[in-house]
XYZ file of C-alpha atoms in Angstrom:
88
model
C -32.256 -28.932 -21.475
C -35.503 -26.771 -20.280
C -38.115 -29.559 -20.632
C -36.055 -31.708 -18.972
C -35.578 -28.476 -15.876
C -39.668 -28.623 -16.824
C -40.139 -32.560 -16.154
C -38.117 -32.045 -13.125
C -40.149 -29.271 -11.312
C -43.469 -31.234 -12.054
C -42.104 -33.703 -9.777
C -41.445 -31.320 -7.669
C -44.327 -29.931 -7.752
C -46.845 -32.840 -8.459
C -48.408 -33.009 -4.977
C -50.028 -29.238 -5.390
C -51.698 -30.575 -8.616
C -55.090 -32.618 -6.591
C -55.278 -28.886 -4.669
C -56.389 -26.486 -7.338
C -55.160 -23.224 -8.670
C -56.519 -21.427 -5.610
C -53.682 -23.143 -2.834
C -51.350 -20.768 -5.662
C -53.795 -17.589 -4.300
C -52.935 -17.196 -0.847
C -48.737 -15.837 -0.977
C -47.686 -17.949 1.671
C -48.258 -21.073 -0.705
C -46.734 -19.190 -4.159
C -43.365 -18.398 -1.425
C -43.006 -22.024 -0.524
C -43.633 -22.917 -4.366
C -41.016 -20.553 -5.043
C -38.427 -21.472 -3.172
C -39.171 -25.695 -3.447
C -38.525 -25.360 -6.589
C -35.875 -22.357 -6.625
C -34.006 -25.476 -4.641
C -34.493 -27.523 -7.662
C -32.652 -25.454 -9.183
C -30.011 -23.728 -7.524
C -27.640 -25.965 -8.732
C -27.893 -25.183 -12.626
C -28.440 -21.331 -11.911
C -26.768 -20.662 -14.000
C -28.882 -21.897 -16.760
C -32.022 -19.756 -15.232
C -30.006 -16.278 -15.280
C -32.733 -14.083 -15.985
C -37.167 -14.219 -15.440
C -37.868 -14.012 -18.712
C -35.810 -17.666 -19.674
C -37.546 -19.022 -16.127
C -40.981 -18.004 -17.011
C -40.386 -20.120 -20.887
C -39.473 -23.397 -19.178
C -42.221 -22.550 -16.014
C -44.869 -22.121 -19.390
C -43.353 -26.504 -20.017
C -44.909 -27.515 -15.943
C -48.316 -28.594 -16.032
C -49.207 -25.945 -13.336
C -48.202 -22.640 -14.456
C -48.824 -23.806 -18.368
C -52.654 -22.010 -18.764
C -51.152 -19.454 -16.106
C -49.042 -16.632 -17.437
C -49.436 -14.381 -14.391
C -48.414 -17.875 -12.354
C -45.789 -17.810 -14.373
C -44.509 -13.944 -13.981
C -44.655 -13.782 -10.221
C -42.764 -17.353 -9.500
C -40.139 -16.190 -11.546
C -39.431 -12.881 -10.253
C -39.222 -15.700 -6.313
C -37.199 -17.608 -7.773
C -34.957 -15.478 -9.128
C -35.416 -13.606 -6.354
C -34.739 -16.360 -4.088
C -31.756 -17.406 -6.579
C -30.033 -14.293 -6.330
C -30.743 -14.858 -2.323
C -28.406 -18.142 -2.167
C -25.624 -16.261 -4.164
C -25.092 -13.492 -2.713
C -26.914 -11.230 -4.980
């Protein structure tokens, strides 16, 4: 199931593939990507209920596969966004 989720996230972030890694060093761009991915994950947030699981899923994506720091930062931002959406 995690592989399918990673494929969904890849489809959502495909537009950023040409931008390169520099694009995600900007805080605003990083948050934008996190919110976009959070919207994809919102209907299944009970399946990605912790940052460790989010990092594991993000590590399977093309955007984050080779960048542990990016996985960590996006996982935290996505988790915070999902928690806010669910009133936590």
